[in-house]
Structures are given as C-alpha cells and as structure tokens.
Coordinates of C-alpha atoms in Angstrom, one line a residue:
X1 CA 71.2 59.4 79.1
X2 CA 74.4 60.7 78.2
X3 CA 73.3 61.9 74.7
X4 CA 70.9 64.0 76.7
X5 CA 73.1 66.1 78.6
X6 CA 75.6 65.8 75.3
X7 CA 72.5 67.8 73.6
X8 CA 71.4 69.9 76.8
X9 CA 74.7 71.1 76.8
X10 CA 75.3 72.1 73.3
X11 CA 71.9 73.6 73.2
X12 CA 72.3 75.7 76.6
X13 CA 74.5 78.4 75.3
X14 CA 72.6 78.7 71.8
X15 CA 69.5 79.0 74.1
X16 CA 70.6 82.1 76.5
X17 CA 72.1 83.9 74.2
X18 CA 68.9 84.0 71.6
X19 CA 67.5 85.7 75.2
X20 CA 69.7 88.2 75.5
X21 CA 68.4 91.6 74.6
X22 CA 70.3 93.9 72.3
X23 CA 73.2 96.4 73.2
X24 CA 71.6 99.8 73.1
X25 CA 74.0 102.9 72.6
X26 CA 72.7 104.6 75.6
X27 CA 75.4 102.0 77.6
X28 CA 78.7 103.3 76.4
X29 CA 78.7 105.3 79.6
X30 CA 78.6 101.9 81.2
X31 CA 81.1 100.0 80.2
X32 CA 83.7 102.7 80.1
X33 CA 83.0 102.7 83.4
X34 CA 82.9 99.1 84.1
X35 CA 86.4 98.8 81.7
X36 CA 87.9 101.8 84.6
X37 CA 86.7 99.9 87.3
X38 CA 88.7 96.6 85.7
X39 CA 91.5 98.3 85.1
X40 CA 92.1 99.9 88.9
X41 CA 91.4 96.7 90.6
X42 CA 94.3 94.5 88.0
X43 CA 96.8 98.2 88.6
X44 CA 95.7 97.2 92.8
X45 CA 96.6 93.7 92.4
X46 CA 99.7 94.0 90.4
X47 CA 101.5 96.8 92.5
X48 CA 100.5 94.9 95.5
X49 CA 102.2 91.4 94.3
X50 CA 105.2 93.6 92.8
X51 CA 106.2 95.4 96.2
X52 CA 106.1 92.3 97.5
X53 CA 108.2 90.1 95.0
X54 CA 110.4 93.2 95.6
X55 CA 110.3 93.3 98.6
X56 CA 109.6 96.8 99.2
X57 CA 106.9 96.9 102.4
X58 CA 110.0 94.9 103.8
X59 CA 112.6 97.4 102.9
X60 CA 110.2 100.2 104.0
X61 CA 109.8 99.1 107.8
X62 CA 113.8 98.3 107.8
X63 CA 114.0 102.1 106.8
X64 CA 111.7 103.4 109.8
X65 CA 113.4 101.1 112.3
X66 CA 116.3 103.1 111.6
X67 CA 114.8 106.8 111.8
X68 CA 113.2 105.7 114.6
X69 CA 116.9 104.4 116.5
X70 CA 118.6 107.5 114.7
X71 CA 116.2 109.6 116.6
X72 CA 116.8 107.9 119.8
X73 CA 120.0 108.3 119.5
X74 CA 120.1 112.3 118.9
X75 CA 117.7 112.2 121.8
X76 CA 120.2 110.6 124.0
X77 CA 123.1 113.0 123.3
X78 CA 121.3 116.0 123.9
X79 CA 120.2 115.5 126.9
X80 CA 123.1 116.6 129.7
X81 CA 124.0 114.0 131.6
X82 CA 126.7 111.9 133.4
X83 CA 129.6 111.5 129.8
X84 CA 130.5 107.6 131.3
X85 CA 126.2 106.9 131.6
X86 CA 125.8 109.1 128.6
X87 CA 128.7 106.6 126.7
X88 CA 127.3 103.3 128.0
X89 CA 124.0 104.4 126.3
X90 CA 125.1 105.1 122.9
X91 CA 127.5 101.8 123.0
X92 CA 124.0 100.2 123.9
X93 CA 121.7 102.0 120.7
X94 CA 124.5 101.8 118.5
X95 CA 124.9 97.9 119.4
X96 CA 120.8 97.7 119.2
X97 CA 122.1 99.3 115.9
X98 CA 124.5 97.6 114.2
X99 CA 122.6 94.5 115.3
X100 CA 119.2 95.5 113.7
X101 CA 121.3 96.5 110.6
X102 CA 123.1 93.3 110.0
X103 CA 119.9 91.4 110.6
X104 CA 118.5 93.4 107.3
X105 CA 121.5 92.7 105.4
X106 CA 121.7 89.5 106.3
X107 CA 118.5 87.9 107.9
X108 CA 120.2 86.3 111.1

C-alpha cells in the first residue's frame, strides 16, 4: 500500500503538467498584469506592517489629540468672559494637556 501512494505521488506532478497547454504569446498582457497586481498587494502589506512596527497610526492620533485640545484652547480665550472662569478653564485644558502629553511620552 504504501508503495502505491510512493508511486501516485511521484507520478501526480509528471501527470498534470503533460496536461497543461502551452504559453501562447497573446498572454504577456496577462501576466504583466497579474505581476502589477502582486506587486501592489506585497507594497499594501508591507507599509501596513511598517507603520505599525513604527508605530506611526499611533503617533498620528497622538498628533490630532493635540490640534484638537490646541483648538479648544484658542476657542476658550477668545471668547469674552469672566478672567478668574476664563483662568480656571485653561488651568483645566492645559492640565487635560500636559496629562495627555506625558501619557504619549511615557504610556502611564
């Protein structure tokens, strides 16, 4: 029994390939294609697996965190209001600040 499949097997490959038909020269078009295609998808793959070894995504959304508190802070001073509520707010953002900063740096 096991010579059988030991024979099968070697005799499989030798088999489909005699039934394969013949590369005509119509399908370069084809396979330049196909080789483009390839070559996209392992560029997709690869830049996605380097921004995240490098942690760029990461570094990204740290970066719009802080526009978006930078913005509510320039919102906050120019609106006119009471200077001691006005000071209590910016002590607050620039806390939320300082606090979102060093957990970037840091991770804590």
């Amino acid at each position: 029994m096991k010579k059988i499949t030991l024979v099968s097997f070697a005799l499989t490959p030798i088999v489909l390939f005699a039934q394969v038909p013949a590369p005509s020269s119509a399908g370069g078009f084809g396979s330049v294609l196909m080789i483009l295609l390839i070559c996209a998808i392992i560029f997709i793959a690869c830049r996605e697996l380097l921004c995240w070894y490098y942690k760029i995504n990461k570094m990204v959304s740290n970066q719009e965190e802080i526009i978006r508190l930078l913005k509510k802070i320039a919102n906050e001073s120019n609106t006119p209001t009471n200077n001691t509520k006005l000071g209590d707010e910016k002590k607050e953002v620039l806390k939320e600040l300082v606090d979102s900063t060093k957990f970037m740096v840091t991770g804590k």
